[in-house]
mmCIF file of C-alpha atoms in Angstrom:
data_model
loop_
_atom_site.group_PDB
_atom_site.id
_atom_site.type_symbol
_atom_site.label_atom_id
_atom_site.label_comp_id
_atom_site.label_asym_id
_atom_site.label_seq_id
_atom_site.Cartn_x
_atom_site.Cartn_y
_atom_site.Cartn_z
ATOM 1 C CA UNK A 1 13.776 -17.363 -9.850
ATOM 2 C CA UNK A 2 12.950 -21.117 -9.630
ATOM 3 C CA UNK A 3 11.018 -22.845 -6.627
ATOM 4 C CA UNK A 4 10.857 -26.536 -5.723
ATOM 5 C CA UNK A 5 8.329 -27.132 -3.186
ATOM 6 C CA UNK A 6 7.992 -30.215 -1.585
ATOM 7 C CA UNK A 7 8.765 -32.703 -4.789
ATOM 8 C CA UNK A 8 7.023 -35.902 -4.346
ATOM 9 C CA UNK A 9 7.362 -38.483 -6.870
ATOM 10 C CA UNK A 10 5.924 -42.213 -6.655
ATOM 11 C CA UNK A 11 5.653 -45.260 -9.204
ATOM 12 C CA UNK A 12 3.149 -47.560 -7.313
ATOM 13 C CA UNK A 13 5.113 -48.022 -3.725
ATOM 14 C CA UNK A 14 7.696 -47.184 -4.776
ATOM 15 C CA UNK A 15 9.060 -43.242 -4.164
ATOM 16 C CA UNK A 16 11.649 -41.915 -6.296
ATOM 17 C CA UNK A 17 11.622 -38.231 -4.466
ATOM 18 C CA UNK A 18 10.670 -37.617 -0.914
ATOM 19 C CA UNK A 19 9.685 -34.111 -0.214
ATOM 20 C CA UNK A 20 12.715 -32.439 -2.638
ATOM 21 C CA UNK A 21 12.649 -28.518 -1.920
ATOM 22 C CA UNK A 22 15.161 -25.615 -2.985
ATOM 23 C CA UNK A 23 15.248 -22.816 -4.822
ATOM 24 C CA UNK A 24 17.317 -21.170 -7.658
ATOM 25 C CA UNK A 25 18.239 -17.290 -7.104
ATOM 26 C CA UNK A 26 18.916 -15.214 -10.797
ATOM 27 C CA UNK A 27 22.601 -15.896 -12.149
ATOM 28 C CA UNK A 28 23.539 -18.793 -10.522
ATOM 29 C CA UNK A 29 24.479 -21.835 -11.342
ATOM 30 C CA UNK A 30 23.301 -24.728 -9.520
ATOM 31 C CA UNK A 31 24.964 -28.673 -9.686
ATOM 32 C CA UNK A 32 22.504 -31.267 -8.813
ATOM 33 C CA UNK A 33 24.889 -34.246 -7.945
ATOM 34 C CA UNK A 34 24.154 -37.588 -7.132
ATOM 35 C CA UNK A 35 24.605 -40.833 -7.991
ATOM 36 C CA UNK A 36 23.205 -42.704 -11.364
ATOM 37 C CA UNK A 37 19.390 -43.626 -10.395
ATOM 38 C CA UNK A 38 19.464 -41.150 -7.108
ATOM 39 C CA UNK A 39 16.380 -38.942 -9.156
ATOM 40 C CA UNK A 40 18.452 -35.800 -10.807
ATOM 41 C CA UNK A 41 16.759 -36.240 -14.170
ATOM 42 C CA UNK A 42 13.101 -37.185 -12.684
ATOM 43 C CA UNK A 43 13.668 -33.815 -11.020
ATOM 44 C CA UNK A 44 14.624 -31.742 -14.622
ATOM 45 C CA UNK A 45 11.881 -33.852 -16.308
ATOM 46 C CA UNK A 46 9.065 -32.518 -13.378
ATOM 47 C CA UNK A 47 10.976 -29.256 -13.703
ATOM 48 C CA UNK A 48 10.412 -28.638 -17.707
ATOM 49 C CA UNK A 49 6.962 -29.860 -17.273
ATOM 50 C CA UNK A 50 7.973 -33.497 -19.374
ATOM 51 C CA UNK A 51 6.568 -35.341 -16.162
ATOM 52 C CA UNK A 52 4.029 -34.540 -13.806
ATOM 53 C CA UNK A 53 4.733 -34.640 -9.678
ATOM 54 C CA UNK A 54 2.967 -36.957 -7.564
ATOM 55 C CA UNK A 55 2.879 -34.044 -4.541
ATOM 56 C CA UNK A 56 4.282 -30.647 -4.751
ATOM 57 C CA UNK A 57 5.180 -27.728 -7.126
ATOM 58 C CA UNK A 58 7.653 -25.886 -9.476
ATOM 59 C CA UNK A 59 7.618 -21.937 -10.499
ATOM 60 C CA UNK A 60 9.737 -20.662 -13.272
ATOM 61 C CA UNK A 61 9.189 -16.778 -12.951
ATOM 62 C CA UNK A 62 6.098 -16.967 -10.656
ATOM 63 C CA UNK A 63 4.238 -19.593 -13.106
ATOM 64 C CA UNK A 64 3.227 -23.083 -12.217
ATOM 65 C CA UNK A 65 5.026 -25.492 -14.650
ATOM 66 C CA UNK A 66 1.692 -27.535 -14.613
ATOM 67 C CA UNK A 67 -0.834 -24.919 -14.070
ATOM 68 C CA UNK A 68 0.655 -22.226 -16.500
ATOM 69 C CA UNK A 69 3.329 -24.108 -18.830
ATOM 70 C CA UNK A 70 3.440 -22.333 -21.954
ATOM 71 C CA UNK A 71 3.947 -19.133 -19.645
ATOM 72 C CA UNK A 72 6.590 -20.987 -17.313
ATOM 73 C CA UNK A 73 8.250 -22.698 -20.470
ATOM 74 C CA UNK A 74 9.270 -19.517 -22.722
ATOM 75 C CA UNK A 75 11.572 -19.150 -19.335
ATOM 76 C CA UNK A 76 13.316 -22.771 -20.242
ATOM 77 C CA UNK A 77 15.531 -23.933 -22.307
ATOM 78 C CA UNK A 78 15.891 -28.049 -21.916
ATOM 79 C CA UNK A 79 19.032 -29.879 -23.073
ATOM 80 C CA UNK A 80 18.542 -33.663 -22.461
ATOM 81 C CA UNK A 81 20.701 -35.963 -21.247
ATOM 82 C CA UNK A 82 20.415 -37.440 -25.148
ATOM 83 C CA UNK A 83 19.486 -34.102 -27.371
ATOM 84 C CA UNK A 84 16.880 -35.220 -29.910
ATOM 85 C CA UNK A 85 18.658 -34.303 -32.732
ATOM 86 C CA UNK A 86 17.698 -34.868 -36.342
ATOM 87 C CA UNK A 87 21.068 -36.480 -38.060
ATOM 88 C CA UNK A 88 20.121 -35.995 -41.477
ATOM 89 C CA UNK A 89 19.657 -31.886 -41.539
ATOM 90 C CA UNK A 90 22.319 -29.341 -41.270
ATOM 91 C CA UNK A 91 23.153 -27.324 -37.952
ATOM 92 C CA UNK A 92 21.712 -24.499 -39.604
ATOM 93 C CA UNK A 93 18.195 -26.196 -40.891
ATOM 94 C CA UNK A 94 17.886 -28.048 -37.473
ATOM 95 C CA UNK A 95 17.907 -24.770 -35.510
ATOM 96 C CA UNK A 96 15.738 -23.109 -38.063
ATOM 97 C CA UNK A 97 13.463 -25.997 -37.407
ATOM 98 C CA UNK A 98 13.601 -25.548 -33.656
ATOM 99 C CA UNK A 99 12.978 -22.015 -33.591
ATOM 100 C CA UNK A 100 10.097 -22.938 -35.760
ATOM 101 C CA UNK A 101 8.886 -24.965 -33.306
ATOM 102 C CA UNK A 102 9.003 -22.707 -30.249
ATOM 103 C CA UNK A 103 7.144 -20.715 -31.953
ATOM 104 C CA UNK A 104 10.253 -17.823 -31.419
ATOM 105 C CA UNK A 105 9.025 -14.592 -32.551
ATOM 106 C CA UNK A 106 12.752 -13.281 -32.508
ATOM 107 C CA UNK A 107 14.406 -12.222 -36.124
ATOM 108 C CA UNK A 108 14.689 -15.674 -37.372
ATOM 109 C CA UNK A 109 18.333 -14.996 -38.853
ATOM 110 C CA UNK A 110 19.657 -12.759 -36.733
ATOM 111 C CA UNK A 111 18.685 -15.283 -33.223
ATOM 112 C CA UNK A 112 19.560 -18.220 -35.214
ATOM 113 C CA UNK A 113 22.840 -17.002 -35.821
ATOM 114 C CA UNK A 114 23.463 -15.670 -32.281
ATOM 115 C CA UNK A 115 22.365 -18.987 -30.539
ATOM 116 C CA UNK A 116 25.012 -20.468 -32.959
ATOM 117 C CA UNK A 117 27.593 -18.044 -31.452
ATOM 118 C CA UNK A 118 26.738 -18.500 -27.721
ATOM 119 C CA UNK A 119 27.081 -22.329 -28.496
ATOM 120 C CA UNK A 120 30.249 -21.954 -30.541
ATOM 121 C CA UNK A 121 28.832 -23.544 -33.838
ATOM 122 C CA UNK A 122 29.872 -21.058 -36.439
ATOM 123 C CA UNK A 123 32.582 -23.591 -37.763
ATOM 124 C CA UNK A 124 30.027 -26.094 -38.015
ATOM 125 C CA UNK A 125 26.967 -23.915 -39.083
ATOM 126 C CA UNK A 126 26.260 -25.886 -42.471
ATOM 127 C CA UNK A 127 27.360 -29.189 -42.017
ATOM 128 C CA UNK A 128 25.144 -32.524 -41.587
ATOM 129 C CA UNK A 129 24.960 -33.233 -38.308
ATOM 130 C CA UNK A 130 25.228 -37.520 -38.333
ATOM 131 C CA UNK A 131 29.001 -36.533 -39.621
ATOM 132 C CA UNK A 132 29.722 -34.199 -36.166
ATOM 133 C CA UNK A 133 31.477 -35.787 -33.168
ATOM 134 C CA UNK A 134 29.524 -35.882 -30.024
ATOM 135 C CA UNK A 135 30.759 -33.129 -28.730
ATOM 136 C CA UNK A 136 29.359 -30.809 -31.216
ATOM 137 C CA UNK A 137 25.926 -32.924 -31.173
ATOM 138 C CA UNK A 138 26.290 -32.106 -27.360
ATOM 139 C CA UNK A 139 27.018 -28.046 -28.324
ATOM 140 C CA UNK A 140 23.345 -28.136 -31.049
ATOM 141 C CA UNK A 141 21.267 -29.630 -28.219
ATOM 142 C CA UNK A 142 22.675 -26.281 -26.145
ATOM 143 C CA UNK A 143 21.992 -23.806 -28.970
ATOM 144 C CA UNK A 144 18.221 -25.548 -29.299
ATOM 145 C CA UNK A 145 17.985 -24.705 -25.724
ATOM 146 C CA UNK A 146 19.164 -21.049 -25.769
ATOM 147 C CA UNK A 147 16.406 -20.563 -28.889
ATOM 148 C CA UNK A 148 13.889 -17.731 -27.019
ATOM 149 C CA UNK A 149 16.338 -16.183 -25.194
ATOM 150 C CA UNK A 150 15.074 -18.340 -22.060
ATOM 151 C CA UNK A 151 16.025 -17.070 -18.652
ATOM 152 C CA UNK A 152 16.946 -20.750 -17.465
ATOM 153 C CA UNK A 153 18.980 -23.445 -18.707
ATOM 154 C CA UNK A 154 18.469 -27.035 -17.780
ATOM 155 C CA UNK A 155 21.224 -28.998 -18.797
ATOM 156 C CA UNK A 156 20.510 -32.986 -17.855
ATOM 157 C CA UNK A 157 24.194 -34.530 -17.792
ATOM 158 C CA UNK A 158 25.553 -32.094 -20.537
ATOM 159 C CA UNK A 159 29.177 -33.836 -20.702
ATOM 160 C CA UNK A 160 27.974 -37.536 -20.606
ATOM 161 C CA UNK A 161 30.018 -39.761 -23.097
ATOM 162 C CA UNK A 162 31.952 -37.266 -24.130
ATOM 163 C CA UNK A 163 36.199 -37.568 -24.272
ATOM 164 C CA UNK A 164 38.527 -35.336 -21.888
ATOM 165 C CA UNK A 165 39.202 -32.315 -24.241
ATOM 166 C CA UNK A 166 35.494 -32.413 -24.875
ATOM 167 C CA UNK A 167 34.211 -32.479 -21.481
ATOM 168 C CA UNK A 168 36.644 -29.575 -20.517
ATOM 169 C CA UNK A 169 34.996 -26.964 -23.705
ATOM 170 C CA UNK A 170 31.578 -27.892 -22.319
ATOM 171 C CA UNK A 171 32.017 -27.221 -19.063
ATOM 172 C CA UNK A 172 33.646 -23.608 -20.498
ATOM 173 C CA UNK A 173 30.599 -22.889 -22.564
ATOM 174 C CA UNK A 174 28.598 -23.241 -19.456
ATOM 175 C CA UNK A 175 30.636 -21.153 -17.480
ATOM 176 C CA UNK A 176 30.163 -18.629 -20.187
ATOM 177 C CA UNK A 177 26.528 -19.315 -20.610
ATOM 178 C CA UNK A 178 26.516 -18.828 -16.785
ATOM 179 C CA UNK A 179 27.199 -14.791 -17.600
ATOM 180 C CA UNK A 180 23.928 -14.284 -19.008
ATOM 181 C CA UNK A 181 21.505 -17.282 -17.354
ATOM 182 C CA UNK A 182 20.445 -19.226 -14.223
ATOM 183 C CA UNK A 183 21.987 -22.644 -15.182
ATOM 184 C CA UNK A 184 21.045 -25.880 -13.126
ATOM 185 C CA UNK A 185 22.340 -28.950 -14.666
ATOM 186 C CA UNK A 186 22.796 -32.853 -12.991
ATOM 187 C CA UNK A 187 26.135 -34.747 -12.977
ATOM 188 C CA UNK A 188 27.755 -37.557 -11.055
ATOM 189 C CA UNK A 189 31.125 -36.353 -11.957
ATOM 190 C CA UNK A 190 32.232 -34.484 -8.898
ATOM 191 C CA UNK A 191 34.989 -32.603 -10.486
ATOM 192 C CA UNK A 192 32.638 -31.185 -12.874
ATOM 193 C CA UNK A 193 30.671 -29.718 -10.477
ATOM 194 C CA UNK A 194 33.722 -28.453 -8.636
ATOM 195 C CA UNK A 195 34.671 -26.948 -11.627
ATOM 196 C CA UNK A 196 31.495 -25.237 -13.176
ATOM 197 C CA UNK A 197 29.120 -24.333 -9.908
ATOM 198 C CA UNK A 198 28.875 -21.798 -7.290
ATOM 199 C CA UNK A 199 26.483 -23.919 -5.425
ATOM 200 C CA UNK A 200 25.619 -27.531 -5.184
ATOM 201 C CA UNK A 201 22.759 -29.516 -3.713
ATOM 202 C CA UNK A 202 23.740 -33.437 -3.131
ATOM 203 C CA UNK A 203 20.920 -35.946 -3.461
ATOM 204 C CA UNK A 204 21.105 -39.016 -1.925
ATOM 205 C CA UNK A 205 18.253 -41.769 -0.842
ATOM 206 C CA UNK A 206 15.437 -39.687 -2.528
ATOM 207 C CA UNK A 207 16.437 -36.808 -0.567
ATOM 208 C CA UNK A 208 18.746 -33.603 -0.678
ATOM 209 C CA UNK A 209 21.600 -34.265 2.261
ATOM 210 C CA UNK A 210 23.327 -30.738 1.789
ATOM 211 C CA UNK A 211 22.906 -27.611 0.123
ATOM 212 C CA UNK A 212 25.635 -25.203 -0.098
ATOM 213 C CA UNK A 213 28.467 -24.210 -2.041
ATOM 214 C CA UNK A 214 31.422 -26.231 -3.118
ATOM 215 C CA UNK A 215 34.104 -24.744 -1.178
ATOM 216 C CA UNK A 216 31.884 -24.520 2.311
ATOM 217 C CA UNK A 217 30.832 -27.877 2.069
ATOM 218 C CA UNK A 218 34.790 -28.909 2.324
ATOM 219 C CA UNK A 219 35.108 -26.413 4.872
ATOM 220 C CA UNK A 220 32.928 -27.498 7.321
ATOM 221 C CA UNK A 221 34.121 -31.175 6.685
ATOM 222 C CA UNK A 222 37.940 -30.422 6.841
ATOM 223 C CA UNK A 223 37.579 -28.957 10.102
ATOM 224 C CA UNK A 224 36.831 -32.337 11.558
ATOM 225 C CA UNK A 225 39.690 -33.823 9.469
ATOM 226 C CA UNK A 226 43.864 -33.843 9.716
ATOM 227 C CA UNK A 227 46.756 -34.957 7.369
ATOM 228 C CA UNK A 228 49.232 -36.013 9.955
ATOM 229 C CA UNK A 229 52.584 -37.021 9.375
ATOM 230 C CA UNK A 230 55.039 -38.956 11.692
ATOM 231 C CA UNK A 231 58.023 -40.457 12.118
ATOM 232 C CA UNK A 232 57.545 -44.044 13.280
ATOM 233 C CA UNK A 233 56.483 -47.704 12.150
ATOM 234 C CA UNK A 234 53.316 -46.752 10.111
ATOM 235 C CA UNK A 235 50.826 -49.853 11.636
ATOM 236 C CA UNK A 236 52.071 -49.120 15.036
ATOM 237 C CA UNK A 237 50.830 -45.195 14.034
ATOM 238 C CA UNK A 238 47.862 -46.452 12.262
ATOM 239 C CA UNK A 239 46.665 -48.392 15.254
ATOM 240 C CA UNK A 240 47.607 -45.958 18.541
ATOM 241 C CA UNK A 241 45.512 -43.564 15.953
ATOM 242 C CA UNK A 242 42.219 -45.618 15.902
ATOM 243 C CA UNK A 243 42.531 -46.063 19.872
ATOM 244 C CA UNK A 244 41.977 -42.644 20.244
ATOM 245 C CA UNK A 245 38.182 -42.186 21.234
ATOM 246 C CA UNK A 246 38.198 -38.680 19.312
ATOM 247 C CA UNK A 247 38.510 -40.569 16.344
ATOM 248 C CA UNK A 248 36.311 -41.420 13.609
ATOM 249 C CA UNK A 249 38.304 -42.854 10.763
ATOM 250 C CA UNK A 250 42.204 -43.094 10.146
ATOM 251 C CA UNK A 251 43.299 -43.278 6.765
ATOM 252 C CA UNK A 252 46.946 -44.172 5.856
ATOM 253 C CA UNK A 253 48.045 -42.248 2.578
ATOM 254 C CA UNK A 254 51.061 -42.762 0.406
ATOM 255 C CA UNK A 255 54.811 -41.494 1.547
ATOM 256 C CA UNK A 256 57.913 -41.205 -0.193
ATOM 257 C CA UNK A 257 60.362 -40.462 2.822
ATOM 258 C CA UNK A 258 61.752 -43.634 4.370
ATOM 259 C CA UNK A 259 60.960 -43.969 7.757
ATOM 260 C CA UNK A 260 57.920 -42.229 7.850
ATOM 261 C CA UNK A 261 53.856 -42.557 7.665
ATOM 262 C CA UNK A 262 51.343 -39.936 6.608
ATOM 263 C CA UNK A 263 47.392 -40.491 7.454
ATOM 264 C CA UNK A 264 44.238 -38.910 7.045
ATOM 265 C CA UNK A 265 42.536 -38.838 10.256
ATOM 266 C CA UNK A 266 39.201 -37.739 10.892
ATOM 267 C CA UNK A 267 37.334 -36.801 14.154
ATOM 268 C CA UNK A 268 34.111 -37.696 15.626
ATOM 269 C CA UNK A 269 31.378 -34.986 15.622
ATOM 270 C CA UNK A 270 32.483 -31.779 17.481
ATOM 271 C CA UNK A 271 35.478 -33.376 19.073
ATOM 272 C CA UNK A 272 38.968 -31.394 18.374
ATOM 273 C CA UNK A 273 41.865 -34.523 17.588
ATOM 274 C CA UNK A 274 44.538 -32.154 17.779
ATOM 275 C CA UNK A 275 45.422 -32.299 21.388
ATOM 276 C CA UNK A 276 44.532 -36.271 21.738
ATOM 277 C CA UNK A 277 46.813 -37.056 18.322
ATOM 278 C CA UNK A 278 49.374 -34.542 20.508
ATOM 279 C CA UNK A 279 49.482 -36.126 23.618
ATOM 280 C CA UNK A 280 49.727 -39.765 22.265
ATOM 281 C CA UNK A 281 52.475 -39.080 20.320
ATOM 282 C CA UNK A 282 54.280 -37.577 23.311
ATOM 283 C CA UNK A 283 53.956 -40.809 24.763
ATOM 284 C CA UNK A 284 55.916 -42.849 22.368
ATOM 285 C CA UNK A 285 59.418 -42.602 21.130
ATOM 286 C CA UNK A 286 58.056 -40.955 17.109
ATOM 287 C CA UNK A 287 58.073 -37.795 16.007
ATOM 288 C CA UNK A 288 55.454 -35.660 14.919
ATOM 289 C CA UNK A 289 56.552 -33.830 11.678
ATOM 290 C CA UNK A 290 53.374 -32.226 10.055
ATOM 291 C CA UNK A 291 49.935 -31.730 11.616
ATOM 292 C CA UNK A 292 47.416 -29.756 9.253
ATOM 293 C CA UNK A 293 43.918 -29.451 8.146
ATOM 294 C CA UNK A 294 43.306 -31.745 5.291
ATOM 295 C CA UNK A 295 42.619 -30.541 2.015
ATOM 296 C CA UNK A 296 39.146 -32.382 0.965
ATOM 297 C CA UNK A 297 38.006 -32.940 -2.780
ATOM 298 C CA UNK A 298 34.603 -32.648 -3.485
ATOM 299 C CA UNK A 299 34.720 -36.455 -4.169
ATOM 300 C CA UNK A 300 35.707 -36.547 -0.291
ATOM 301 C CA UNK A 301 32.943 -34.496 0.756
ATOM 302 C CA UNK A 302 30.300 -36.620 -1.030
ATOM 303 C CA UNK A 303 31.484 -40.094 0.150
ATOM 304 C CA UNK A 304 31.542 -38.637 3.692
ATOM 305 C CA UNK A 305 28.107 -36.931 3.286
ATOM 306 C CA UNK A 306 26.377 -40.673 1.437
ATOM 307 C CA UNK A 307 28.192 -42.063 4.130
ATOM 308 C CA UNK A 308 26.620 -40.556 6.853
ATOM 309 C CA UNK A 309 23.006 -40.536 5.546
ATOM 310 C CA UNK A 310 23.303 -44.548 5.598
ATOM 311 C CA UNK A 311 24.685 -44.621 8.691
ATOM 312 C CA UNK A 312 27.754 -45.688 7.642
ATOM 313 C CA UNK A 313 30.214 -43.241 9.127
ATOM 314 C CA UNK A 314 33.218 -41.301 7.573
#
């Protein structure tokens, strides 16, 4: 179990976190997602006791990160957004010299190997590591962390700069790696988080603007929202649309069929577009074809939700 209480953290003036709070239940896995600068790692460097808070806590396991850190970090395990590798020694001596390091009173060869094996290293096990690609650098920094057997991985930005195909295995591994730990790891690729989490807190302006999980934050936005398609000159459509005071935002999306217009159209807070979008139709000589709920990305749901904590609107 991991607790954030009330995560203050200034340079001078100037705040970086204001008042960040949530907690971590056991097994889950738990996408911080923002946007570059918006204070993920500050949070992960707070968390693994690298940086100290200007106001408020963190618990690994019941233990103060600041008042009992050797206690709270034999919970961690810390992959950085750049691992600190050494390139000159093999996989096998670098993790040797990790474990070393921790201090891991674990059967040297027998944990050694098995971190190796969690991180999917065992074709690479004796090579120098300068002559790996990234992606493998990416899959040592994870094996480091997993050295102890912690409870809790923190993963800063685990798939940064790597290539498609390499992106895809690590966000497999930490599926996998999910099985057996409480993960929480940063990202400001939303389809990574889509794809790995079961629950995702979105940081925006020094602050967390939702907490849930990936498929009810869509859920509560596509209610409000419509795909729409109709038969009829598409900026006449567009613009009868935007009249309507139920209305937030119309969107006008790509169509094939000749003669037709398909838009996204999004309602104002609690108001139900359905019969208004209805009834103006009516009026008019087009023809409604296809009225559903719209099926929002993640990347939807996080424009909307930035949007709204500037003021901006959907």
């Amino acid at each position: 179990m991991v607790e954030v209480k009330e995560l203050v953290k200034k340079y001078g003036n100037t705040v970086v976190l204001d008042h960040i709070s949530f907690s971590i239940a056991e097994g889950e896995i738990l996408g911080l997602l923002g946007l570059n600068g918006v204070g993920k790692s500050t949070i992960m460097n707070i968390m693994t006791g690298n940086l100290a808070a200007t106001e408020g806590t963190v618990t690994i396991y019941g233990h103060d990160i600041l008042e009992e850190p050797i206690k709270a970090k034999k919970e961690l395990g810390y992959l950085p957004e750049t691992p600190p590798l050494y390139m000159d020694m093999t996989v096998k001596s670098y993790l040797n010299f990790v474990y070393r390091l921790k201090k891991c009173r674990l059967p040297e060869k027998e944990h050694v190997e098995e971190v190796c094996r969690g991180a999917q290293l065992e074709a690479v096990y004796g090579r120098v590591i300068k002559n790996l690609s990234k992606g493998y650098r990416q899959r040592i920094g994870i094996a480091s962390a997993l050295i102890g057997r912690p409870k809790v991985l923190v993963l800063d930005e685990p798939t940064s700069g790597l290539d498609p195909k390499q992106m895809a295995e690590i966000r497999q591994l930490i599926k996998e790696l999910g099985k057996k730990h409480t993960i929480i790891f940063s990202s400001h690729i939303l389809s990574e988080v889509q794809a790995v989490c079961n629950r995702v807190i979105v940081l925006n302006q020094r602050k967390v603007i939702a907490d849930d999980t990936p498929k009810n934050l869509s859920g509560k936005l596509t209610g409000r929202s419509l795909r729409i398609c109709v038969q009829g000159p598409a900026g006449e459509v567009g613009d009868a649309l935007k009249g309507l005071v139920s209305v937030r935002n119309v969107e006008r999306q790509r169509c094939e069929e000749e003669g037709c217009c398909i838009f996204h159209v999004s309602a104002k807070d609690g108001a139900d577009i359905r019969r208004d979008i209805s009834a103006r139709i009516k009026q008019s000589d087009w023809l409604l074809l296809e009225m559903a709920g719209a099926d929002l990305t993640l990347e939807n749901v996080f424009l909307r939700l930035t949007n709204d904590t500037e003021g901006g609107g959907c």
